[in-house]
PDB file of C-alpha atoms in Angstrom:
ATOM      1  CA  UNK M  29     -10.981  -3.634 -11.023  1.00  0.00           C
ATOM      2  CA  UNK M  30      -7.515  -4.610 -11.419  1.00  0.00           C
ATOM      3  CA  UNK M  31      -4.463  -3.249  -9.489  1.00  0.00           C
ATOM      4  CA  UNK M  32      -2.154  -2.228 -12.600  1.00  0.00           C
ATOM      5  CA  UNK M  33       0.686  -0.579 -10.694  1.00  0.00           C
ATOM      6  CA  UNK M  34       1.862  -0.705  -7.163  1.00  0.00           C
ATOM      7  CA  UNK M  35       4.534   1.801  -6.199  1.00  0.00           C
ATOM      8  CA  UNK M  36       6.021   1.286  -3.034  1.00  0.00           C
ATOM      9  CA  UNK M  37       8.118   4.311  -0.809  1.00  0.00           C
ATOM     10  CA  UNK M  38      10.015   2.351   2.243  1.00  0.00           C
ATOM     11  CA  UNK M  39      10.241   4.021   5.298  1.00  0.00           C
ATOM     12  CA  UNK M  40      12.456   3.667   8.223  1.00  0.00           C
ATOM     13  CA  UNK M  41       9.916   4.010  11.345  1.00  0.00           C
ATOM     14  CA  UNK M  42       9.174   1.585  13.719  1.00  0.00           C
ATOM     15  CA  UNK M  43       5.604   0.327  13.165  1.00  0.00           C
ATOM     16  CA  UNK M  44       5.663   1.947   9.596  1.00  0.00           C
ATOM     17  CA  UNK M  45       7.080   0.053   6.843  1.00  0.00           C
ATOM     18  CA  UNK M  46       6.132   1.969   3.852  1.00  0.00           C
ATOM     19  CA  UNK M  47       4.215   4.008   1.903  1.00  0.00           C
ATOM     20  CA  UNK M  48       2.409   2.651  -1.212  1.00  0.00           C
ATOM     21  CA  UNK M  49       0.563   4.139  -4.442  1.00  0.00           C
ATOM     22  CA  UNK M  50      -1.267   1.770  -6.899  1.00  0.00           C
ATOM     23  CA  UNK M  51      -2.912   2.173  -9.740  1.00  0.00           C
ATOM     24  CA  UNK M  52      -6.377   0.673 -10.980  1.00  0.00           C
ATOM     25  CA  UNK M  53      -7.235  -0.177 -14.369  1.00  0.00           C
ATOM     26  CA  UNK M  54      -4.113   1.948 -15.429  1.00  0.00           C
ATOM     27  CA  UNK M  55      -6.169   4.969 -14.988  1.00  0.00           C
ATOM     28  CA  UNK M  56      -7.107   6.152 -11.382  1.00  0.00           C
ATOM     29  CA  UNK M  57      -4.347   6.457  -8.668  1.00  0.00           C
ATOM     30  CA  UNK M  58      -4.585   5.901  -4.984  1.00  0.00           C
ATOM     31  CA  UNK M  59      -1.542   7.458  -2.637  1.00  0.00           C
ATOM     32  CA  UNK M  60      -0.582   7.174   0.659  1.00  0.00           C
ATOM     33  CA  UNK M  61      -1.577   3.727   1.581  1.00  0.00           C
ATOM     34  CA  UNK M  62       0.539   2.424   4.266  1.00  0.00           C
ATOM     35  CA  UNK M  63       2.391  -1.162   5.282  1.00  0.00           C
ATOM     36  CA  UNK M  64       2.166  -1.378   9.041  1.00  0.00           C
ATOM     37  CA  UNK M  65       3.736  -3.846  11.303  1.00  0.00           C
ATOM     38  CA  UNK M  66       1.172  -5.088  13.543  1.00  0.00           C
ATOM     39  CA  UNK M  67       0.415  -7.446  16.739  1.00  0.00           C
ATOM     40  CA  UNK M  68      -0.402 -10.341  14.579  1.00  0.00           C
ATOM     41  CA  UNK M  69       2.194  -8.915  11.234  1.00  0.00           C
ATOM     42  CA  UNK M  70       2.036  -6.909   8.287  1.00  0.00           C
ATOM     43  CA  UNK M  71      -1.642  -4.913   6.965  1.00  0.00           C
ATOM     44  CA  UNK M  72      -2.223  -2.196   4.492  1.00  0.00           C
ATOM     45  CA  UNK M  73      -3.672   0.812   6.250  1.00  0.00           C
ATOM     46  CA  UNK M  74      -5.802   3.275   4.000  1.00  0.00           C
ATOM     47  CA  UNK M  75      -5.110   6.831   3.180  1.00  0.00           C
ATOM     48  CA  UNK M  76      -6.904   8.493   5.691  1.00  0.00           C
ATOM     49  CA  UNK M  77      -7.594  12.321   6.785  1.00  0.00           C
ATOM     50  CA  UNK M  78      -7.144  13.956  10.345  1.00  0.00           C
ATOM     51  CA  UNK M  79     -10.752  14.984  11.535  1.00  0.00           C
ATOM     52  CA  UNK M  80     -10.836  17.565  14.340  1.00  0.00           C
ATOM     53  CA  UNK M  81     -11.638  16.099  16.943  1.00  0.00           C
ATOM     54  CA  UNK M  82      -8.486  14.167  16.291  1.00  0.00           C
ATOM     55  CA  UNK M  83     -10.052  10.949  15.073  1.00  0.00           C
ATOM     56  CA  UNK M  84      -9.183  10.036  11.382  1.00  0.00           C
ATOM     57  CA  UNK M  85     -11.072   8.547   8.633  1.00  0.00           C
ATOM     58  CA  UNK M  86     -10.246   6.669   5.900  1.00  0.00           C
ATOM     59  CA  UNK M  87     -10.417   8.761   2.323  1.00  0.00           C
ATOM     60  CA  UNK M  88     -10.660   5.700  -0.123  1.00  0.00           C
ATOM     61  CA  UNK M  89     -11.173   2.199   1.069  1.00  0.00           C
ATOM     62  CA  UNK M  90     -12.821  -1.019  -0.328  1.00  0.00           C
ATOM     63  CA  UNK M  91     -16.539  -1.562  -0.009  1.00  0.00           C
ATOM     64  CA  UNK M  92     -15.982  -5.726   1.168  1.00  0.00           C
ATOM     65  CA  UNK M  93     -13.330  -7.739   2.404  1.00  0.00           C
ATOM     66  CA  UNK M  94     -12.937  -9.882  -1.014  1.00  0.00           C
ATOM     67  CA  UNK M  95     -11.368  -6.972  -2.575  1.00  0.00           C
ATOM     68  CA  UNK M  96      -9.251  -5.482   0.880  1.00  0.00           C
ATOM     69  CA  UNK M  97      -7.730  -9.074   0.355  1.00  0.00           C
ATOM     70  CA  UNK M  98      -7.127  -8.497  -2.949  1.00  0.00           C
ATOM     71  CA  UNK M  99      -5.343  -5.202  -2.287  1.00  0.00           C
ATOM     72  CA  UNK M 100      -3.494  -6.679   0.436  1.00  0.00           C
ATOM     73  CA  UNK M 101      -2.192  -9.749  -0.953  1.00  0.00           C
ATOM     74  CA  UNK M 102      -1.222  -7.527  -4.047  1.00  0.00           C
ATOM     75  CA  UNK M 103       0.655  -4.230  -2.280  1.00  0.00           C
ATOM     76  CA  UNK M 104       2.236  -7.066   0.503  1.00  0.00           C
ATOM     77  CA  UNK M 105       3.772  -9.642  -2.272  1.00  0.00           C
ATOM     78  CA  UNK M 106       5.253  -5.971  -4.223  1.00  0.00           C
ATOM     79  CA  UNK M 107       6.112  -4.691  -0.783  1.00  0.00           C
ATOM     80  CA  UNK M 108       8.386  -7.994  -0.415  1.00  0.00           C
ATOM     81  CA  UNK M 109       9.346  -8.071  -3.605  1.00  0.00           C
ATOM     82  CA  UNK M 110      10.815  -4.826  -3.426  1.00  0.00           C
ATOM     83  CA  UNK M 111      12.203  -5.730   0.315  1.00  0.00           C
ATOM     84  CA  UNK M 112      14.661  -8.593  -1.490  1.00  0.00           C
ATOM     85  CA  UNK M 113      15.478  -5.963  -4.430  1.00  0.00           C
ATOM     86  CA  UNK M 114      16.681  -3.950  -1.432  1.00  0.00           C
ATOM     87  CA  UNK M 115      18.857  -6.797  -0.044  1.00  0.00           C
ATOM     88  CA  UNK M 116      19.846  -8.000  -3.464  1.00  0.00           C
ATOM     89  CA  UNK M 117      21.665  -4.834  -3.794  1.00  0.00           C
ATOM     90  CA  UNK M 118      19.024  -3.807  -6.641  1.00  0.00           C
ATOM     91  CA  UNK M 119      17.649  -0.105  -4.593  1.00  0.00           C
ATOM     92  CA  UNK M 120      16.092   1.217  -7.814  1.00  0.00           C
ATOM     93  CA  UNK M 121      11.989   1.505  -7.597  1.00  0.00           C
ATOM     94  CA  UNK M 122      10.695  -1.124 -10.064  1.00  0.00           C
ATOM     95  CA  UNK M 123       7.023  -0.924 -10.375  1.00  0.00           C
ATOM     96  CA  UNK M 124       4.812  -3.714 -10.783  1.00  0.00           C
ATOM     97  CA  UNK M 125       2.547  -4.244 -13.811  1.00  0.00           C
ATOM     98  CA  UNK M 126       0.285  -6.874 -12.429  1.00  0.00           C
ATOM     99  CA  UNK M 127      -2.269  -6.945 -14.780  1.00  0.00           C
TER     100      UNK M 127
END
C-alpha cells in the first residue's frame, strides 16, 4: 500500500489543524482524517463516526503501528509542506504524488 495523494484542508481551530484526504495506490480514497495539536505535538486522528451513546469510533484505521507511522510521517511532512507554501505566499492546494 502506498499513499499516492495527500490532500490537505487547513483549518483555523485551536487543537485542529487540518483536515486531510489521501489516496492509496491511486485508487481508493480516505477523507476526513485530521492533524491535531496535542500534549506531546502534532498526530493524525482517523475519520471516525458519532455512536449514540456519544462515544465515537474510528471508520478506517490501520491494522499495526508500522503502517499508522507510515501514514503519519507521510500526511505530517505534506501537512508542513503545505504550512511553508502558506507562508511562502504560495496558498494554492498542491497535492502530493508520493509514490
Amino acid at each position: 500500500m502506498n499513499i499516492t495523494d495527500v490532500r490537505v484542508f487547513p483549518v483555523e481551530e485551536d487543537k485542529l489543524k487540518a483536515y486531510v484526504t489521501i489516496t492509496l495506490d491511486h485508487c481508493f480514497v480516505i477523507r476526513d482524517l485530521k492533524v491535531i495539536h496535542g500534549s506531546s505535538g502534532l498526530f493524525i486522528a482517523m475519520p471516525a463516526k458519532k455512536r449514540k451513546d456519544g462515544t465515537y469510533k474510528d471508520i478506517a484505521h490501520p491494522l499495526n503501528a508500522d503502517t499508522r507511522s507510515q501514514m503519519e510521517r507521510v500526511i505530517l511532512m505534506e501537512y508542513e509542506r503545505h504550512l511553508h507554501q502558506a507562508q511562502a505566499g504560495m496558498l494554492s492546494p498542491m497535492p502530493a504524488d508520493l509514490d
